[in-house]
Coordinates of C-alpha atoms and ligand atoms in Angstrom, one line a residue:
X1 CA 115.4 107.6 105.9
X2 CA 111.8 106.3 105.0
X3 CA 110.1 107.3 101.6
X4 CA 106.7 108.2 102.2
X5 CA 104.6 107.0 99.7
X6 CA 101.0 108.9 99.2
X7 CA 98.3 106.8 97.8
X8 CA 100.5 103.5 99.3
X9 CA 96.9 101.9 99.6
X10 CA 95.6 101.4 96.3
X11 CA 96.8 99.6 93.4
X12 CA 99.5 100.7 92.0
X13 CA 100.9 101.9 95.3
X14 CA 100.5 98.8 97.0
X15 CA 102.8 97.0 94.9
X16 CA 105.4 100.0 95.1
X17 CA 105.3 99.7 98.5
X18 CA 105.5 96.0 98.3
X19 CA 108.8 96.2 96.1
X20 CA 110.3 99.0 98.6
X21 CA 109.8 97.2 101.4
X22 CA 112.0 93.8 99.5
X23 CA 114.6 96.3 98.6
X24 CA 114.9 97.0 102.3
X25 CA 113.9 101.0 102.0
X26 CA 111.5 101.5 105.2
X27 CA 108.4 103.1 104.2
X28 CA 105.5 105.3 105.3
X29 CA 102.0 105.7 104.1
X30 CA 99.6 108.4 103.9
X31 CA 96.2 107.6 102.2
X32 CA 92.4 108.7 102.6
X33 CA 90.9 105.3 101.7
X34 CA 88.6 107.2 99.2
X35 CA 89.4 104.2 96.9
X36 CA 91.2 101.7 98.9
X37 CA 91.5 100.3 102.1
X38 CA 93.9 99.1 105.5
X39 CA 93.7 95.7 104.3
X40 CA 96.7 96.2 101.7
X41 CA 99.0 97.2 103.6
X42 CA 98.3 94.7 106.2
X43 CA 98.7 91.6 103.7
X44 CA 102.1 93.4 102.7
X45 CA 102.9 93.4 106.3
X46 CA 102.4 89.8 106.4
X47 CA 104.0 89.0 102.5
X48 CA 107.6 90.8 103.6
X49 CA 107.4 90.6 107.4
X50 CA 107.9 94.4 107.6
X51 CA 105.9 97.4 109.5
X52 CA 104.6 99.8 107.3
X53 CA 103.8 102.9 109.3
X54 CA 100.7 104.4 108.5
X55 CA 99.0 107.6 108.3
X56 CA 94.8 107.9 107.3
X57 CA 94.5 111.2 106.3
X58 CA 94.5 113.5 103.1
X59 CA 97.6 115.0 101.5
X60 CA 95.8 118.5 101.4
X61 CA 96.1 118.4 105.1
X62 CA 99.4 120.9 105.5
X63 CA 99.4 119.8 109.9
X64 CA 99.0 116.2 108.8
X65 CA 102.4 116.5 106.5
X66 CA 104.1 118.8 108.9
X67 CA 103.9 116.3 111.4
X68 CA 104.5 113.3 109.2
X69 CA 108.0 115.1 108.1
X70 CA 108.9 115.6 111.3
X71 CA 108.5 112.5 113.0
X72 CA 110.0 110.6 110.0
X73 CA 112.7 112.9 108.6
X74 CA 111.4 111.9 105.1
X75 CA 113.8 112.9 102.0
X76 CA 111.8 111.4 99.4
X77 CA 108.2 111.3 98.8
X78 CA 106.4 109.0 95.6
X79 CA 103.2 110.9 95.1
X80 CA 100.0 108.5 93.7
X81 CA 97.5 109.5 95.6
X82 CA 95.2 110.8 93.2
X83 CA 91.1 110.0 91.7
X84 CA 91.1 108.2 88.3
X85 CA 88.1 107.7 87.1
X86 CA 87.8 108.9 83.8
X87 CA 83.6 109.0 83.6
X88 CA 83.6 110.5 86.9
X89 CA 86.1 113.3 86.2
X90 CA 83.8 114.5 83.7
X91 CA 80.7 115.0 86.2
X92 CA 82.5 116.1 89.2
X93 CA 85.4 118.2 87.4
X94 CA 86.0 120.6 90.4
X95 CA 86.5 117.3 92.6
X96 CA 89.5 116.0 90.3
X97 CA 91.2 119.7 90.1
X98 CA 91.2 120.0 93.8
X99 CA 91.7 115.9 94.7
X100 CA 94.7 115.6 92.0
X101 CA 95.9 119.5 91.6
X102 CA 95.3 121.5 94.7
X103 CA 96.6 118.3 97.0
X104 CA 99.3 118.0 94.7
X105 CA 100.3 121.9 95.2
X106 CA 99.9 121.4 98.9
X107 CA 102.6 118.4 98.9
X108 CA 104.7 120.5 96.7
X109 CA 104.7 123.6 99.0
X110 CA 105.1 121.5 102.2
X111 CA 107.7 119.7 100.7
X112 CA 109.7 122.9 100.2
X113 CA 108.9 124.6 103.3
X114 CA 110.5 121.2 105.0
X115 CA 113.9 120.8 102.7
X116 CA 112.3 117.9 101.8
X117 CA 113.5 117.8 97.4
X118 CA 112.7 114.5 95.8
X119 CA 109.4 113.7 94.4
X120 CA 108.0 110.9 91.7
X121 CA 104.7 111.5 90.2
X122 CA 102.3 109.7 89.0
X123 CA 101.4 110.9 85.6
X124 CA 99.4 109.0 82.8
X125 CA 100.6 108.4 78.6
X126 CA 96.3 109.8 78.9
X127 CA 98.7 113.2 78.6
X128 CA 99.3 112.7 75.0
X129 CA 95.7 113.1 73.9
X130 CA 95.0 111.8 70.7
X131 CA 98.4 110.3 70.0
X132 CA 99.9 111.3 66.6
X133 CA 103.0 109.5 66.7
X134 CA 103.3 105.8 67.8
X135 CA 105.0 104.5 69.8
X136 CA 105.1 107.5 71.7
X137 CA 108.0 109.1 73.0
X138 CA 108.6 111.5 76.1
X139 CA 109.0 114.2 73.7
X140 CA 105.8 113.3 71.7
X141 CA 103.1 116.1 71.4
X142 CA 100.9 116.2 75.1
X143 CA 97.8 118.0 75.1
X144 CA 94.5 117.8 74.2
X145 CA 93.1 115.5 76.9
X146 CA 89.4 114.2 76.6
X147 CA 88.8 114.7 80.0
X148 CA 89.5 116.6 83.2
X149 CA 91.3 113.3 85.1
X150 CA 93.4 113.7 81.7
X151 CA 94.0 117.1 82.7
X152 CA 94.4 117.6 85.7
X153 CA 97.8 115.0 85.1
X154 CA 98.9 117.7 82.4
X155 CA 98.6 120.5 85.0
X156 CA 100.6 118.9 87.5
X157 CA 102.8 118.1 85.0
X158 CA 103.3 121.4 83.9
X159 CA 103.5 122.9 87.3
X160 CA 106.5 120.7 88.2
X161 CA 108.1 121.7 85.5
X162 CA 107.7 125.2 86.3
X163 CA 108.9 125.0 90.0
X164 CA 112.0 122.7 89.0
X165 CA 113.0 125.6 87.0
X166 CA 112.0 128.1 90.2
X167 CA 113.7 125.8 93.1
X168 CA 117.2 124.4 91.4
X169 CA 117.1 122.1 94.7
X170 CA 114.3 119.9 93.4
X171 CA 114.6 116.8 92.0
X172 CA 111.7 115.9 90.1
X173 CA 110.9 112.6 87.9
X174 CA 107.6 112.2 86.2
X175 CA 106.8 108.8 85.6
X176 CA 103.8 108.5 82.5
X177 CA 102.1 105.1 83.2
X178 CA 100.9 102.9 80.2
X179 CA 98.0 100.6 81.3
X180 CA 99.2 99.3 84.5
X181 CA 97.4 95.4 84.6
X182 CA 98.3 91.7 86.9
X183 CA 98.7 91.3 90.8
X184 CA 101.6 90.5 92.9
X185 CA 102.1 86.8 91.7
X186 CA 101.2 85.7 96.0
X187 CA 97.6 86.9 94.8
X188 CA 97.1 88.9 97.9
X189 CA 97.5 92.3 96.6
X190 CA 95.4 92.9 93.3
X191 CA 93.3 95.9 91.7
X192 CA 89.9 96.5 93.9
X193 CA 88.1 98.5 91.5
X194 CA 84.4 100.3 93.6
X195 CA 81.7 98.9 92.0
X196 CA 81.6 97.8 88.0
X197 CA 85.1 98.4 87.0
X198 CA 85.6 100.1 83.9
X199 CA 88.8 99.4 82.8
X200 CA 89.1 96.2 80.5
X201 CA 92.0 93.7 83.0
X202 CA 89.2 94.0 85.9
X203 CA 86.2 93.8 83.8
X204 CA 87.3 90.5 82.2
X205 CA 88.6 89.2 85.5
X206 CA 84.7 89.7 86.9
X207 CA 83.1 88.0 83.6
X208 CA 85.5 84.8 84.1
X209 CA 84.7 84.7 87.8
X210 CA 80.9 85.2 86.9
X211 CA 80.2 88.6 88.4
X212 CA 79.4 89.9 85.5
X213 CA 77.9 87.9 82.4
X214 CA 79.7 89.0 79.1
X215 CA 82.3 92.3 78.3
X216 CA 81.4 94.6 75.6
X217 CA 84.2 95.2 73.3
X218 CA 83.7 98.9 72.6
X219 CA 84.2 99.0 68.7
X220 CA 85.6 96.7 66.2
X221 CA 86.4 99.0 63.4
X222 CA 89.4 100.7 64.5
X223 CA 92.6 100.6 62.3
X224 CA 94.4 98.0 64.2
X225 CA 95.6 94.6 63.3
X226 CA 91.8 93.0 64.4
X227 CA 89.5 96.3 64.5
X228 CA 89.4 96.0 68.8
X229 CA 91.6 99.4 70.4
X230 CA 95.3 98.3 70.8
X231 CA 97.0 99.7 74.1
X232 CA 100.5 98.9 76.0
X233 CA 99.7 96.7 78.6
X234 CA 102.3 96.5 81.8
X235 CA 102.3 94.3 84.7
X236 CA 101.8 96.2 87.5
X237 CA 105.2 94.7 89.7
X238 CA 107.5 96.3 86.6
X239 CA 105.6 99.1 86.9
X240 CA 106.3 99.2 90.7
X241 CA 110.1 98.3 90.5
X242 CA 110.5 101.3 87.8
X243 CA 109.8 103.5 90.1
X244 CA 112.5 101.9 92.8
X245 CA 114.8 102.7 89.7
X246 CA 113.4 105.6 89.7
X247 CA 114.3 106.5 93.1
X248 CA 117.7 104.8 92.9
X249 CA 118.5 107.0 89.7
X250 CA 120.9 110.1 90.2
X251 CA 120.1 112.0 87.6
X252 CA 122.3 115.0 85.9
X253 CA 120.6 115.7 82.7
X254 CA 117.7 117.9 84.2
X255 CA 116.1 118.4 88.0
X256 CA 113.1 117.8 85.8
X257 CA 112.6 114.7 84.0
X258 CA 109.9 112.7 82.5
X259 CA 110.0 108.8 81.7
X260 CA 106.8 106.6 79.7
X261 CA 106.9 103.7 81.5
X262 CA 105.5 101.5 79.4
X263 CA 106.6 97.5 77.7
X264 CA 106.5 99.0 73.6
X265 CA 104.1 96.2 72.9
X266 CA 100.6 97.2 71.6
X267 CA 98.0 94.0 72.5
X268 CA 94.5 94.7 71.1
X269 CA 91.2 93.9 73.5
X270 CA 90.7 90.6 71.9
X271 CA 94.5 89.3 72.1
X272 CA 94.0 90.1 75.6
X273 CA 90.6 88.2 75.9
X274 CA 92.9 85.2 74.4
X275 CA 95.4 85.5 76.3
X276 CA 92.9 85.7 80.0
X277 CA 91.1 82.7 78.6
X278 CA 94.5 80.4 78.1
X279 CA 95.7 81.2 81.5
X280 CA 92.5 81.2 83.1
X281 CA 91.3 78.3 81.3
X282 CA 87.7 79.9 81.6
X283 CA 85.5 81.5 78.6
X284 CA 84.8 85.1 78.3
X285 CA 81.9 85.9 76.6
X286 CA 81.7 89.3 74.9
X287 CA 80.1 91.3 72.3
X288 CA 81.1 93.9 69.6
X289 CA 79.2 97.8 70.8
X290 CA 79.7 101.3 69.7
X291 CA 83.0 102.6 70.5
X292 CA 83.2 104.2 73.9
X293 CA 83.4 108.1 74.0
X294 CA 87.2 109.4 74.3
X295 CA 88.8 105.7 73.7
X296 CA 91.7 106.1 70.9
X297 CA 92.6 103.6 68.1
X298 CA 96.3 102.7 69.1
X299 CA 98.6 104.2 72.1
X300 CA 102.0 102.5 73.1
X301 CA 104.8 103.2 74.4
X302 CA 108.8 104.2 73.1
X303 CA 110.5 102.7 76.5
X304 CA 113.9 103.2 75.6
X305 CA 114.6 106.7 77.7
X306 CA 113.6 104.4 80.8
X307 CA 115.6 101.5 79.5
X308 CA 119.0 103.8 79.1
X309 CA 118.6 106.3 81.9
X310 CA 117.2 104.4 85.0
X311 CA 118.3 101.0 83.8
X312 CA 114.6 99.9 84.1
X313 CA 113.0 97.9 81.4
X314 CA 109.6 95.7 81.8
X315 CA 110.5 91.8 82.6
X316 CA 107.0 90.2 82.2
X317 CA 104.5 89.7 79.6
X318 CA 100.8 89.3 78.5
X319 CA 100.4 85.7 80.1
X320 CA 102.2 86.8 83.3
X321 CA 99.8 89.7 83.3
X322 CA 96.5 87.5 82.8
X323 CA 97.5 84.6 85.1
X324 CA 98.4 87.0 88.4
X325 CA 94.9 89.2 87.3
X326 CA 93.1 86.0 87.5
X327 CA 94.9 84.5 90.6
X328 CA 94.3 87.7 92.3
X329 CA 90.5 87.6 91.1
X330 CA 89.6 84.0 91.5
X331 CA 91.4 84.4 95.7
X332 CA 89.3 87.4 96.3
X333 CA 86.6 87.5 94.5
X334 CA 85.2 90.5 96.6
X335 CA 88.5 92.5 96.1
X336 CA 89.6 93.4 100.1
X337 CA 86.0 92.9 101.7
X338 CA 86.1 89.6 104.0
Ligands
LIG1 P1 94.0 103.8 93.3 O1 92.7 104.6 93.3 O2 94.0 102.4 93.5 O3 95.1 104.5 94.3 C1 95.1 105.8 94.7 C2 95.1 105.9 96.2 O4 95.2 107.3 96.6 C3 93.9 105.3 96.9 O5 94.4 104.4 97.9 C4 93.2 106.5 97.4 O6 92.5 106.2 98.6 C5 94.3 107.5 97.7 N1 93.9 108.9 97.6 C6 93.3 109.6 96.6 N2 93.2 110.9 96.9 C7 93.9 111.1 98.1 C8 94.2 112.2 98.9 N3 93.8 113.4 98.5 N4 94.9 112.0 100.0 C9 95.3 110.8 100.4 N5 95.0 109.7 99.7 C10 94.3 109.8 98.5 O7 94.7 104.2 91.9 P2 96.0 103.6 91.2 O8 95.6 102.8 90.0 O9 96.9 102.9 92.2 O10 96.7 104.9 90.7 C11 97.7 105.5 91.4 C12 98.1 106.8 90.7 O11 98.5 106.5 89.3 C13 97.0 107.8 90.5 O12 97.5 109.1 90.6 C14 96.5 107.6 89.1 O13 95.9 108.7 88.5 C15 97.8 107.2 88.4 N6 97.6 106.4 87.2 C16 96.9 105.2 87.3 C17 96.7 104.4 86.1 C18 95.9 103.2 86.2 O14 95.5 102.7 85.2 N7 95.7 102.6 87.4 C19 97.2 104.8 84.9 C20 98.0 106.0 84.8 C21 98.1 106.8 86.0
LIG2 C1 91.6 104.4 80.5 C2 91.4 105.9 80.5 C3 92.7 106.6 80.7 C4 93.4 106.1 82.0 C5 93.5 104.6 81.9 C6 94.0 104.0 83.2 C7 89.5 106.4 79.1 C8 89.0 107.0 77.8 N1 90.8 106.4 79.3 O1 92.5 104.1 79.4 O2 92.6 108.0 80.8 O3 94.7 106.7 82.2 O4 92.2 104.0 81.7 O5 93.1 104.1 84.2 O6 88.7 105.9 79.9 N2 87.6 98.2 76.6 C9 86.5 97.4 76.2 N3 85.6 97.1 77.1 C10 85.6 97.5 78.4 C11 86.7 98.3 78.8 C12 87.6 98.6 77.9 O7 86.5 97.1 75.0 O8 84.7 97.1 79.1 C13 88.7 98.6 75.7 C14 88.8 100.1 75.5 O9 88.0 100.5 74.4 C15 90.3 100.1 75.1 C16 90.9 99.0 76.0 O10 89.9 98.1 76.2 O11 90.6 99.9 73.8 C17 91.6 99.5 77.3 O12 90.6 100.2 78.0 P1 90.9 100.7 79.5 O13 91.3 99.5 80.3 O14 89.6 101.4 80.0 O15 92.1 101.7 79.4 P2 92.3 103.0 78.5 O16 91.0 103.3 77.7 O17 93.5 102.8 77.7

């Protein structure tokens, strides 16, 4: 029985699909390309020899996901589609609530409606605010989120905890991602942020290929071992085989349950501009700025609930992380355009 995987075009669910399709699950996609495009699935056609079948289309669309259940008898469904961008979220706040939430209700009823009762989210540690505890743990404080992307997580969050609770059937696992970094080591499939990217991996990866001249370090002042913002970086293949744990998990405990996933190692912006230069061998230039609006001093993750329940723990570290980001970079320099 295929999974289908929403979102399977972009980053994160590239790789997912990448690590499904080695573990022998078939797989379908369903993705708008509002961030992403055919070209990943077709170099992870090529990379594992396997068909991928494909739907273009928008998860709010109830006929599209009809259809797709029916013709694929789908059981399980890994949900990523979703907008992330932070600044944007906070000028178009209407277009995240109905993109991330109202899509994400849509799947949820269809799902139902079909007997279809096995969902992973993609959720974000960006849940837990301000963290007051680190490292965090599942049952760490969530709330107060700077922004409406941030939010609109926490709602969907909340609202499949409330229909687990409703529909005893479901089997829900919330998965919080860390800061998901690296390529698939082949350097075909990478992060293809639009335009000037604004998280830090891609930002530093365009400096040391020379799209961009220098990365500003947004504020050395913070409480952390160098004054630069300290966060738990993860390469984005463990972060794709937790959530084949994930799926190969039979849970008990709850028909609800929620996992960081995450390494428990806090790396500060200028350990990671180290770490790019030694395995690209290149010089980043940067300089210190204000601290960026929303950005926190520390946030990193307590793994272990991953670590005992799904059997899942994160395999590869900062230089594995900075040598695929720059393999993937230096390849394609223009992401997925030829
Ligand atoms: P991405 O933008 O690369 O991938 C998201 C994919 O979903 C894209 O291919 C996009 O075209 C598609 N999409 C968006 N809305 C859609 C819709 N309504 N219908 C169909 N397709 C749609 O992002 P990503 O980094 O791969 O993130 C995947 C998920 O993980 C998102 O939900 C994101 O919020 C979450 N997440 C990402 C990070 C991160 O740092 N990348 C961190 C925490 C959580
Ligand atoms: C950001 C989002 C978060 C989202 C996550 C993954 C904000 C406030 N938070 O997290 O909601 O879930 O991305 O998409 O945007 N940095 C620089 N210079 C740069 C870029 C970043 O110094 O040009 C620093 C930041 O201050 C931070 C660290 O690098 O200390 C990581 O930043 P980033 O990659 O944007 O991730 P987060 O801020 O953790």
């Amino acid at each position: 029985m295929p999974i289908l995987v929403t979102g399977g075009a972009g980053y994160i669910g590239s790789h997912t699909v990448l690590s499904l399709l080695e573990k022998g699950y078939d797989v379908v996609v369903l993705d708008n390309h509002s961030n992403s495009s055919y070209e990943s699935l077709r170099r992870i056609e090529s990379l594992t020899g396997r068909n991928v079948i494909y739907y273009e289309g928008d998860v709010s669309d109830r006929l599209l996901l009809k259809r797709i259940f029916k013709d694929n008898k789908v059981k399980q469904i890994i949900h990523f589609a979703g907008l992330k961008s932070v600044s944007e979220s906070v000028v178009l706040p209407l277009k995240y609530y109905e993109n991330n939430v109202m899509a994400s209700i849509v799947l949820i009823e269809e799902m139902i409606a079909n007997n279809i009762f096995e969902l992973i989210f993609s959720s974000s540690a960006t849940v837990y605010g301000n963290p007051a505890d680190i490292p965090l743990k599942e049952i760490s404080k969530v709330g107060g989120t700077t922004n409406p992307y941030g939010t609109s997580k926490l709602m969907v969050e909340h609202i499949l905890n409330d229909v687990a609770k409703s529909c005893p059937q479901m089997d829900i696992t919330i998965l919080r991602y860390f800061n998901p970094a690296g390529a698939h080591s082949s350097g075909l499939i990478g992060e293809d942020p639009n335009g000037i990217p604004c998280n830090l991996v891609p930002y530093i990866s365009q400096v040391a290929v020379g799209k961009l001249p220098k990365l500003s370090v947004y504020g050395h002042d913070y409480p952390t071992h160098d004054g630069t913002g300290v966060r738990d970086y993860i390469h984005v293949m463990d972060l794709a085989e937790g959530h084949v744990a994930a799926l190969q998990h039979k849970a008990s405990r709850s028909n609800c349950r929620t996992y960081n996933l995450g390494t428990g190692k806090g790396y500060s912006v200028l350990d990671l501009i180290a770490a790019f230069e030694r395995q690209s061998n290149t010089n980043i230039p940067y300089e210190f700025v204000e601290r960026r609006a929303g950005d926190v001093a520390e946030c990193w993750a307590n793994p272990d609930l991953a670590r005992q329940e799904l059997k899942w723990s994160a395999t590869r570290g900062l230089d594995e992380m900075m040598r695929d980001a720059w393999n993937w970079q230096q390849k394609n320099p223009d992401g997925y355009k030829i």
